Coordinates of C-alpha atoms and ligand atoms in Angstrom, one line a residue:
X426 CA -13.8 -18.1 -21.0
X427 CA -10.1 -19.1 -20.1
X428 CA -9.3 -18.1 -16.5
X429 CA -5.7 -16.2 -16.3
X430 CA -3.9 -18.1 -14.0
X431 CA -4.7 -21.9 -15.6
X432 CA -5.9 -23.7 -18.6
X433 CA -2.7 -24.8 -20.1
X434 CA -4.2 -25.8 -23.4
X435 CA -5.0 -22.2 -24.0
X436 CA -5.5 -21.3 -27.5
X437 CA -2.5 -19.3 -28.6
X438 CA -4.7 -16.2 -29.1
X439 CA -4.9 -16.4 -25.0
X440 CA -1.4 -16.7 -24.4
X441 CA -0.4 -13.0 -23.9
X442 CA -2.9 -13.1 -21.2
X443 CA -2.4 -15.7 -19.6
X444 CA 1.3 -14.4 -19.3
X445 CA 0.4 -11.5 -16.7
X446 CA -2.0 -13.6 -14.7
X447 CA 1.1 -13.1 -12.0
X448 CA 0.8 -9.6 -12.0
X449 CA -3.3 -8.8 -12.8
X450 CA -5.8 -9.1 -10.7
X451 CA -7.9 -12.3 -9.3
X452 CA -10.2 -12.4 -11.5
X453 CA -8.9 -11.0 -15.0
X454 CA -9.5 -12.7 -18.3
X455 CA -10.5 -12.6 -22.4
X456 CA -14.1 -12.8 -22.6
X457 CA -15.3 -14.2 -25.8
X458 CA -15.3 -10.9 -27.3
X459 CA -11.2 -11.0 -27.3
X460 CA -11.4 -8.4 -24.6
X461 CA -10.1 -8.5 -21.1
X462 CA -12.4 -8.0 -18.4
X463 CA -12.0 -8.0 -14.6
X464 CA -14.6 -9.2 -12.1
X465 CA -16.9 -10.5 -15.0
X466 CA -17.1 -6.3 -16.8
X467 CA -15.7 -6.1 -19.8
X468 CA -13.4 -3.3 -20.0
X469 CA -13.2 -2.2 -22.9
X470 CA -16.9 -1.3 -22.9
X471 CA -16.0 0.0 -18.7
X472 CA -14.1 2.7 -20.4
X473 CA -16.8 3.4 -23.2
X474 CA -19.7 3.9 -20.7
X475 CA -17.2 5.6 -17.5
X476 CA -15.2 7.5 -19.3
X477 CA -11.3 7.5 -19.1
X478 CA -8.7 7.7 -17.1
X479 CA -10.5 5.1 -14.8
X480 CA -9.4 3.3 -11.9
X481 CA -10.5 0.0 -12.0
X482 CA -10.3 -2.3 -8.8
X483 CA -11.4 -5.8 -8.7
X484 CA -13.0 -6.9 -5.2
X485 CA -12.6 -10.4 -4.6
X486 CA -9.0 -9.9 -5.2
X487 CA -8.7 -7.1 -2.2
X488 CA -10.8 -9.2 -0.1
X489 CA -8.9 -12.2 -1.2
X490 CA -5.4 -10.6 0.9
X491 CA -6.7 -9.6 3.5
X492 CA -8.0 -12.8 3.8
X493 CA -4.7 -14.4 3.1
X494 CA -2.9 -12.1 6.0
X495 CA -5.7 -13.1 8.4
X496 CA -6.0 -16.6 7.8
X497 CA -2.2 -16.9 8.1
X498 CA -1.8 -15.2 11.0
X499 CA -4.7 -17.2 12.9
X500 CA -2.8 -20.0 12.2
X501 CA 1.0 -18.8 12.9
X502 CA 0.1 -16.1 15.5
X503 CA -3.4 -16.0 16.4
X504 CA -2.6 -13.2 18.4
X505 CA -2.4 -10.6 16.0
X506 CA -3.5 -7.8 14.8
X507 CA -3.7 -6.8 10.8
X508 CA -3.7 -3.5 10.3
X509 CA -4.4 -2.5 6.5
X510 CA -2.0 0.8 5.6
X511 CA -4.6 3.4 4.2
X512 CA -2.1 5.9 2.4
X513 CA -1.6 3.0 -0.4
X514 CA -5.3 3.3 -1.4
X515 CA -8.1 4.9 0.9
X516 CA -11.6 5.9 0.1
X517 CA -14.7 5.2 2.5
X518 CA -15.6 2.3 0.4
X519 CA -12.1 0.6 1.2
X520 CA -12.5 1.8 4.9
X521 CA -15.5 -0.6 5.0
X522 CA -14.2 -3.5 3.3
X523 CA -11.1 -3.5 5.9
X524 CA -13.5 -3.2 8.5
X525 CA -15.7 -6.6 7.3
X526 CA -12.6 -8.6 6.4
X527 CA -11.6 -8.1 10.4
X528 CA -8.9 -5.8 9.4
X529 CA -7.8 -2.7 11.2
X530 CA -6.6 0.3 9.9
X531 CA -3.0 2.3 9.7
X532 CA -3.1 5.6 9.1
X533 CA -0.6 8.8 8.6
X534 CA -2.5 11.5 8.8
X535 CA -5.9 13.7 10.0
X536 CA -7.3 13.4 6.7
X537 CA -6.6 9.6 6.6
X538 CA -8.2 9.7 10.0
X539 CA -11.3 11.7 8.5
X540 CA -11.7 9.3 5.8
X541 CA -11.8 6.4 8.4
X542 CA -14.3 8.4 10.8
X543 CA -16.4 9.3 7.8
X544 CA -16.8 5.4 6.5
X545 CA -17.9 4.8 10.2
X546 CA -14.8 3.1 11.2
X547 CA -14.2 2.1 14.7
X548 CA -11.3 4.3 15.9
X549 CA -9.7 2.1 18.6
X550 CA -8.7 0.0 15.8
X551 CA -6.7 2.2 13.8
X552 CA -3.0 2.8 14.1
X553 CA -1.8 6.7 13.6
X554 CA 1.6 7.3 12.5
X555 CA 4.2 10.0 10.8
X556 CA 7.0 11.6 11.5
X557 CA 5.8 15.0 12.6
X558 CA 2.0 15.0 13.4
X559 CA 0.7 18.4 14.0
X560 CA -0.3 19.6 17.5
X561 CA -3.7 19.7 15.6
X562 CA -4.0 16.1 14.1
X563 CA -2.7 14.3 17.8
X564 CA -5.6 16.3 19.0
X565 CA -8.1 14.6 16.6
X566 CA -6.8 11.6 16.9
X567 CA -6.8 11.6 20.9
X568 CA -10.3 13.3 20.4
X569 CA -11.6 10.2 18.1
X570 CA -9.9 7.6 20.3
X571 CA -7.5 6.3 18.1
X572 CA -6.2 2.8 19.2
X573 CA -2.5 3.2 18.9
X574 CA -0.6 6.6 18.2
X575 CA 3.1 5.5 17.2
X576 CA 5.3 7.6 18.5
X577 CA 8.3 8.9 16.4
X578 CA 10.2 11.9 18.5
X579 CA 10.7 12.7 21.7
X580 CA 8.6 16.3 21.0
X581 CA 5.7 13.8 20.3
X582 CA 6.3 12.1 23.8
X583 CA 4.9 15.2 25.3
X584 CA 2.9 16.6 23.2
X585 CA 0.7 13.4 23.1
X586 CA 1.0 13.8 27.4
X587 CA 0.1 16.8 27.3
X588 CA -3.2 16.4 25.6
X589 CA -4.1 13.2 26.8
X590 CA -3.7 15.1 30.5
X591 CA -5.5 18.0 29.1
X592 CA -8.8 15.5 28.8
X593 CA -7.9 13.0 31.5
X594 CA -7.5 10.2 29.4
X595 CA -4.7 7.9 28.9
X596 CA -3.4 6.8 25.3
X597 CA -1.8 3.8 23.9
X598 CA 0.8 3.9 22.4
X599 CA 4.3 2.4 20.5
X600 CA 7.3 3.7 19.8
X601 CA 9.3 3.3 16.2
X602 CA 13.0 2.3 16.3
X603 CA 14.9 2.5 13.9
X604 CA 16.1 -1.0 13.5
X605 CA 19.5 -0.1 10.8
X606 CA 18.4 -2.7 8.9
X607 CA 18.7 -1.1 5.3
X608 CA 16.2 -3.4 2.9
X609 CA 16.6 -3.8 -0.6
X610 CA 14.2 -1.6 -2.5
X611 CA 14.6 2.1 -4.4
X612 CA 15.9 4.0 -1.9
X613 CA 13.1 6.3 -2.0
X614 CA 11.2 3.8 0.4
X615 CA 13.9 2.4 2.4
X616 CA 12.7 3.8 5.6
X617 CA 14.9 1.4 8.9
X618 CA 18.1 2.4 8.2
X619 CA 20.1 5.0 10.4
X620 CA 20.5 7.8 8.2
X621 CA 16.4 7.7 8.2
X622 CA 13.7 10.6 9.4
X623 CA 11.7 7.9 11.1
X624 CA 11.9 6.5 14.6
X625 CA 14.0 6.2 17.6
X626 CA 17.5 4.6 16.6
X627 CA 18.9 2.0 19.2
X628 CA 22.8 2.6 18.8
X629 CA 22.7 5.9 19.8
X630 CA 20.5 5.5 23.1
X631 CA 17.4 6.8 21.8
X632 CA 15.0 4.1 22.1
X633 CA 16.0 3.5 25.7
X634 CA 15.1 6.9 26.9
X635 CA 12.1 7.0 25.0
X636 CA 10.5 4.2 26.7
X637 CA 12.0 5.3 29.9
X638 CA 10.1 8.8 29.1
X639 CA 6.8 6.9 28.0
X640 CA 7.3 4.6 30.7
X641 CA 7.4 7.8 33.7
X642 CA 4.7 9.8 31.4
X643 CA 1.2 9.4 33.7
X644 CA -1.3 10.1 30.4
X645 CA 0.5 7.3 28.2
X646 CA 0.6 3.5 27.8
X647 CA 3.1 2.4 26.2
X648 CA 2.0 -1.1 24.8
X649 CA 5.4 -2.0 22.7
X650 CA 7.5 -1.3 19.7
X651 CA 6.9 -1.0 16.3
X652 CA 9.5 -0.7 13.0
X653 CA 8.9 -0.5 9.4
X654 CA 11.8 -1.2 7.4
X655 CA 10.8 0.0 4.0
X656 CA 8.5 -0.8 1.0
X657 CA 8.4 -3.1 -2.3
X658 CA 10.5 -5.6 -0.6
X659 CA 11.4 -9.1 -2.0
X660 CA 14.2 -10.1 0.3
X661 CA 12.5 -11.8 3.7
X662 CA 15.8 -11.8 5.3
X663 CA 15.6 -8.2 6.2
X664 CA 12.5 -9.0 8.4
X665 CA 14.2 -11.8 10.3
X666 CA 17.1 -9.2 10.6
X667 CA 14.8 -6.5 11.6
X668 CA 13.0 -9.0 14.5
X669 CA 16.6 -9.8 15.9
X670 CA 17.5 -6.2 16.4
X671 CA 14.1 -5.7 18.0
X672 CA 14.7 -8.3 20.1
X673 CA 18.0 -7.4 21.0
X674 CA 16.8 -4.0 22.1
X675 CA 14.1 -6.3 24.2
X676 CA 16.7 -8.4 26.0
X677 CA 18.5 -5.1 26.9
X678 CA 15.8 -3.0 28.1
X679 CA 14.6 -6.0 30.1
X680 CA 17.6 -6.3 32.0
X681 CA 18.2 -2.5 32.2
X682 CA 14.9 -1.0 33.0
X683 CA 12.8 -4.0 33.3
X684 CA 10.5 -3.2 30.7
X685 CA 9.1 -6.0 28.2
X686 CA 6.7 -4.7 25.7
X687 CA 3.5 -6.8 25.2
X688 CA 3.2 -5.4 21.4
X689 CA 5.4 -5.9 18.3
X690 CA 4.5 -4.1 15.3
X691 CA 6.9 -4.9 12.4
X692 CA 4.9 -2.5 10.2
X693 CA 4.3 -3.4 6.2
X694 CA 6.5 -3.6 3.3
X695 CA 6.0 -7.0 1.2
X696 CA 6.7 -6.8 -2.6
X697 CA 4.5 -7.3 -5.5
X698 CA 5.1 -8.1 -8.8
X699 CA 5.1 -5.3 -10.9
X700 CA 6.3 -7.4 -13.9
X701 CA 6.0 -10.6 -15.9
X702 CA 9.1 -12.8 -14.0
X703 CA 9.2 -11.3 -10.3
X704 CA 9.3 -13.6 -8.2
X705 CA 7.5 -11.7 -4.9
X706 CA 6.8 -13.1 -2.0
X707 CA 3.9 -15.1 -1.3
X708 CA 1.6 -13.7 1.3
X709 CA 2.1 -17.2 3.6
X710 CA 5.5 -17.2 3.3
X711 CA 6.1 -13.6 4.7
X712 CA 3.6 -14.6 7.6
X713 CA 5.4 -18.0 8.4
X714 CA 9.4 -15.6 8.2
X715 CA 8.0 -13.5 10.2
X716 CA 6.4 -15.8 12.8
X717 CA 8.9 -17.9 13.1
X718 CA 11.5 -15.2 14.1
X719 CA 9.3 -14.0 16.3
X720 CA 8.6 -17.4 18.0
X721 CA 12.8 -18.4 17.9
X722 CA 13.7 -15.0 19.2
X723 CA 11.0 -14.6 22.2
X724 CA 12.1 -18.3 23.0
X725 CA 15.0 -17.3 24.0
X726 CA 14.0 -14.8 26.5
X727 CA 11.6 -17.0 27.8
X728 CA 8.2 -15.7 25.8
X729 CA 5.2 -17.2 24.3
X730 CA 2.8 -16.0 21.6
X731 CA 0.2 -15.2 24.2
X732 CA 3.0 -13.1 26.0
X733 CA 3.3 -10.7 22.1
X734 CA 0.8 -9.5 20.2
X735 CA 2.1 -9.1 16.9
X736 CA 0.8 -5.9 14.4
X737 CA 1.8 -5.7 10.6
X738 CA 0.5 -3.1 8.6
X739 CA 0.2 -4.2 4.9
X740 CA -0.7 -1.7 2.2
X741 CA 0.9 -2.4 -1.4
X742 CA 0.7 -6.3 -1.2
X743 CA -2.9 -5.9 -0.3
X744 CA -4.2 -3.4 -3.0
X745 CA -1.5 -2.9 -6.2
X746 CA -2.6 -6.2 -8.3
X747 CA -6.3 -5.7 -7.6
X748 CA -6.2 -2.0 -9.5
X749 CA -5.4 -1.4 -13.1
X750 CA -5.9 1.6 -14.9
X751 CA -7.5 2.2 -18.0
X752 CA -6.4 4.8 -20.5
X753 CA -8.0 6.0 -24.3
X754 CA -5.0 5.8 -27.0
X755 CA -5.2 9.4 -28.5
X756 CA -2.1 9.6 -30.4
X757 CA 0.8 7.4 -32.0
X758 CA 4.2 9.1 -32.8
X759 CA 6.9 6.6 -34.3
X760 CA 10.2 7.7 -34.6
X761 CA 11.9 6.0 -36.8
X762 CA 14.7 4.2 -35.3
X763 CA 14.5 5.9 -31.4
X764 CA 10.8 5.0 -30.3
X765 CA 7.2 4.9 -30.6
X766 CA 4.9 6.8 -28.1
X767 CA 1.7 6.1 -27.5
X768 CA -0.1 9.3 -25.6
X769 CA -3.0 8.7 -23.4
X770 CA -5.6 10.5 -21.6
X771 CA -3.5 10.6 -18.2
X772 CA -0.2 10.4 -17.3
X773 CA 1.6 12.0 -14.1
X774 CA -1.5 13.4 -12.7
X775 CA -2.6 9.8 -12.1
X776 CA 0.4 8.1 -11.6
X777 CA 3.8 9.4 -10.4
X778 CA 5.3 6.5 -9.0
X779 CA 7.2 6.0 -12.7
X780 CA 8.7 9.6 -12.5
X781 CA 9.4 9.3 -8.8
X782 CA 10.8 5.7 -8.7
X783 CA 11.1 4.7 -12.1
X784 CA 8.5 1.9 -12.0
X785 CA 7.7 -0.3 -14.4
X786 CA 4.7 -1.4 -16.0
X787 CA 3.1 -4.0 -18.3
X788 CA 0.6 -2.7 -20.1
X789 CA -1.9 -4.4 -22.8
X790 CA -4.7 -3.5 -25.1
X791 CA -8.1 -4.4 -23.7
X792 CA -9.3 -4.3 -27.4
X793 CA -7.5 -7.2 -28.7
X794 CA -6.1 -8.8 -25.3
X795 CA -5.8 -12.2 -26.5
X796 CA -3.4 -11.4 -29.4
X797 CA 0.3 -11.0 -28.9
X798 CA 2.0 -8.4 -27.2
X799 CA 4.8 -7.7 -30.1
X800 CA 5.0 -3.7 -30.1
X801 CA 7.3 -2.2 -28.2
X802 CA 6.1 1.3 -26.8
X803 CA 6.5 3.5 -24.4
X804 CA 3.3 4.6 -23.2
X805 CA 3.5 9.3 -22.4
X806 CA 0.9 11.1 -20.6
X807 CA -0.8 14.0 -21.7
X808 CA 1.3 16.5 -19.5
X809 CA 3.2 19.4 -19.9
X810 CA 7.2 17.7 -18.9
X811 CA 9.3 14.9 -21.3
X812 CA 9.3 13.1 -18.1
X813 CA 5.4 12.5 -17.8
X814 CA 5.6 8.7 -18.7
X815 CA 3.9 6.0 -17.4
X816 CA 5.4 2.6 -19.0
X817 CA 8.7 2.9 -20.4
X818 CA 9.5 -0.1 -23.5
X819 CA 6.4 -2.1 -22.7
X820 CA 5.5 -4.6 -25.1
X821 CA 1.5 -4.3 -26.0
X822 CA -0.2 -5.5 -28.8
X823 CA -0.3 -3.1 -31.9
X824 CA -2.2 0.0 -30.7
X825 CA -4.4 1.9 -32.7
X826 CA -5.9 5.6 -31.9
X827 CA -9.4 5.0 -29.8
X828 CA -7.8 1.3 -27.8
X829 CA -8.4 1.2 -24.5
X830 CA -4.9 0.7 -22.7
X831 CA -4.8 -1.0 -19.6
X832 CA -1.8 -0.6 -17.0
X833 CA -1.1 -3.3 -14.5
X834 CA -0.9 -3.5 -11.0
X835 CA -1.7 0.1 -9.8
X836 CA -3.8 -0.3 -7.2
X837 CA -1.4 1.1 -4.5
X838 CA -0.1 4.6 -4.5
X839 CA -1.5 5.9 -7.9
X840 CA -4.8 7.3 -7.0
X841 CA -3.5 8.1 -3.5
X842 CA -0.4 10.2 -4.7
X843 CA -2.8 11.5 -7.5
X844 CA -2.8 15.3 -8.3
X845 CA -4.1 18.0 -10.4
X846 CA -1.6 18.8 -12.5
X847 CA -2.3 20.7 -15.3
X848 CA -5.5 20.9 -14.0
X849 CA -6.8 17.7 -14.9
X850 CA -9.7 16.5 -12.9
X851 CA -8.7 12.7 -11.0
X852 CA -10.4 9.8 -12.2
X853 CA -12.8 7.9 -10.9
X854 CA -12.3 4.4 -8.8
X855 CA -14.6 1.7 -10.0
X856 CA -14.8 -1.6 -7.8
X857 CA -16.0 -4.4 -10.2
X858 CA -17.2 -7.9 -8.4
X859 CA -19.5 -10.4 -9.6
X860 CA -19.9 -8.3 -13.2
X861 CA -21.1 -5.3 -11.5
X862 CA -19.8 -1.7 -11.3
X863 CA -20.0 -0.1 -8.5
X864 CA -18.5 3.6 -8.1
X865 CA -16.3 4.4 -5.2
X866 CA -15.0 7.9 -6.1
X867 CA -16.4 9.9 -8.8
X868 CA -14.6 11.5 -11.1
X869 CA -13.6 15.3 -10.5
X870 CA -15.2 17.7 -12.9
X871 CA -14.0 21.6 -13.5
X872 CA -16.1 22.4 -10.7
X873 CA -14.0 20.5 -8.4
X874 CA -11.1 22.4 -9.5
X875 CA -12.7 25.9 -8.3
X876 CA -14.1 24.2 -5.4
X877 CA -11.4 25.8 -3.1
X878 CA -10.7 28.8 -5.4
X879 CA -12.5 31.5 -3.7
X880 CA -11.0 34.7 -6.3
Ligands
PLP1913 C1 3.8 2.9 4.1 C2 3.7 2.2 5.4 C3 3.2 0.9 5.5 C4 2.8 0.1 4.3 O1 3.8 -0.2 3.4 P1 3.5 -1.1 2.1 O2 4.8 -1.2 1.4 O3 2.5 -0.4 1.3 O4 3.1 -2.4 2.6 C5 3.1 0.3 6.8 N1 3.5 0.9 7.9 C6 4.1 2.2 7.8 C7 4.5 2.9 9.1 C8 4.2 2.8 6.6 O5 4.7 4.1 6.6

């Protein structure tokens, strides 16, 4: 067997494989069968015996980032906290997992927050966030004793007194500025910039008199800052511009109001390659941009790493190459001269992210995945809109009616943006390690469907 990412002498029936080994997961590879398999499970008898659509996650690889934040940050900023962002793939199982790699947990909502209490997982490491948390959710999270609630308005500033004075506690807390640093990604998910819903902006005053608010608030600790700049981003740059305007606001706030915040949460964000060619960032080299803006920046007000504890709250770069999903080719329609589609046994339902950000895919057949990739498709759902694609023009090998279709890299927001569309029941997410199979969520039946349906 021929792992992906080396054997250079690789018979030329490996070679279209070994050509996504930048965008699959860890541990993907042609068995001697000529089929690709993932965590030592051949895949293309995975979708015979689980059915499709199937998510298929490969372990190692999600334990292997985390890993790669944490080992980075013990030795650029041992004082740190990782803080794995739930919404881009969150089931009990994943809770756990984040919990043994050392990991804390961001989350956005009260049923992220139920998912996390469910698994077990210790509240006073998670990190709550959004931009308008109902009076109900701050109440479950104060209840569950949430570590850090970020604070995004000033209506949250008293809410979150309020209820904290309500049951004489005290919560911690950070506030999000709005840095105006606009990143380079679809603009979707550009979330710093000043025309943005999120955060306190600096330039209009904003930030000041929220921390002088949180500062005179008896029920709330305010513990620092935290900004999140976007998502899917390649360019490093913008963090280093991100930390200067943080530390900007620092120096002034300092001299102002004599505040200096002991925690610095520059949120999450990195890129992944989606496709053959992107060069994203490596893991280490975010970690070292980062750290070493931090370190030049706080050195100029006089501050060590023992004086910050830095947070970053990585979701994508964690989880999107260590999914792929798997699909049953049902039909072929070539048109002569405009396309061919190939229609699979999803679509939308299971992944939006190429109808909501255009996102592109490669795509393979698990069948035959040594052979080359030399048809060009573009791979339709089975829903009711012309929109309902999932890989535009992807080159996969010559598909035939019953192939199992694989789609790269979808780890991170597919099954968590998932609906039921049409009414078709969500997959189910299957965690392979070691060349087991172990079943994380189950697929939805009809049942599920009229679960809430009460006629
Ligand atoms: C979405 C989000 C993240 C994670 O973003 P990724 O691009 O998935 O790394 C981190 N922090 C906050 C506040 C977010 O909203």
């Amino acid at each position: 067997m021929a792992h992906l990412d080396h054997d250079p002498d690789a018979r030329p029936d490996q070679r279209s494989l070994v050509d996504l080994a930048s965008v699959a997961p860890m541990t993907a590879q042609l068995n001697t069968a000529g089929h690709m398999e993932v965590g030592g499970v051949d895949l293309v008898e995975l979708a015979y015996q689980h059915g499709t659509a199937l998510y298929v996650m490969d372990e190692a690889h999600l334990r292997h980032c985390l890993q790669s934040y944490r080992s980075e940050l013990t030795a650029n900023w041992p004082n740190s906290v990782v803080a794995y962002a739930s919404k881009a793939f969150i089931c009990k199982a994943m809770c756990k997992l984040v919990a043994e790699e050392g990991g804390w947990l961001e989350i956005n909502s009260g049923g992220e927050l139920a998912i996390a209490l469910a698994a077990g997982f210790d509240a006073s490491q998670t990190v709550m966030h959004g931009n308008n948390k109902t009076e109900r959710e701050l109440a479950e999270a104060i209840g569950a004793g949430v570590g850090r609630i970020v604070v995004d308005c000033f209506e949250e500033l008293e809410r979150i007194q309020q209820i904290a004075a309500e049951r004489g506690l005290i919560q911690k807390i950070q506030l999000r500025i709005k840095p105006g640093v606009v990143a380079e990604t679809h603009s979707h998910i550009i979330t710093g910039a000043e025309d943005s819903k999120f955060g306190f902006g600096i330039n209009d005053g904003w930030a000041e008199q929220a921390v002088q608010i949180a500062l005179q608030s008896p029920n709330l600790e305010l513990c620092g800052l935290h900004c999140h700049i976007g998502s899917q981003i390649f360019a490093l740059d913008c963090y280093e511009q991100a930390v200067e305007v943080l530390f900007r606001l620092i120096g002034n706030l300092r001299k102002k109001i004599g505040y200096l915040p002991s925690e610095l949460n520059l949120g999450g964000g990195v890129g992944i390659a989606y496709l053959v060619g992107q060069q994203a960032p490596e893991i280490a080299g975010f970690v070292k941009t980062v750290t070493g803006a931090i370190a030049r920046q706080a050195a100029r007000l006089g501050l060590t790493q023992t004086d910050i504890r830095l947070f970053i709250e990585p979701g994508r770069s964690i989880v999107a190459n260590a999914g792929v999903t798997l699909y049953t080719v049902g039909a072929i329609k070539e048109l002569t001269g405009i396309r061919t589609f190939v229609a699979v046994d999803g679509g939308m339902s299971d992944n939006i992210r190429t109808c909501l950000y255009d996102a592109r895919y490669e795509c393979l057949i698990a069948d035959r995945a040594g052979e080359p990739r030399d048809a060009l498709v573009t791979v339709a759902g089975k829903h009711c809109e012309s929109g309902d694609v999932v890989a535009i023009d992807s080159s996969i090998q010559s598909p035939e009616v019953g192939d199992t279709l694989v789609v790269l890299a979808t780890g991170a927001y597919n099954q968590s943006m998932a609906s039921n569309y049409n009414k078709q029941p969500r997959p189910a997410v299957v965690w392979l390690v070691d060349g087991k199979v172990r079943e994380v969520i189950r697929r939805e039946e009809y049942a599920d469907l009229l679960s809430c349906d009460v006629g």
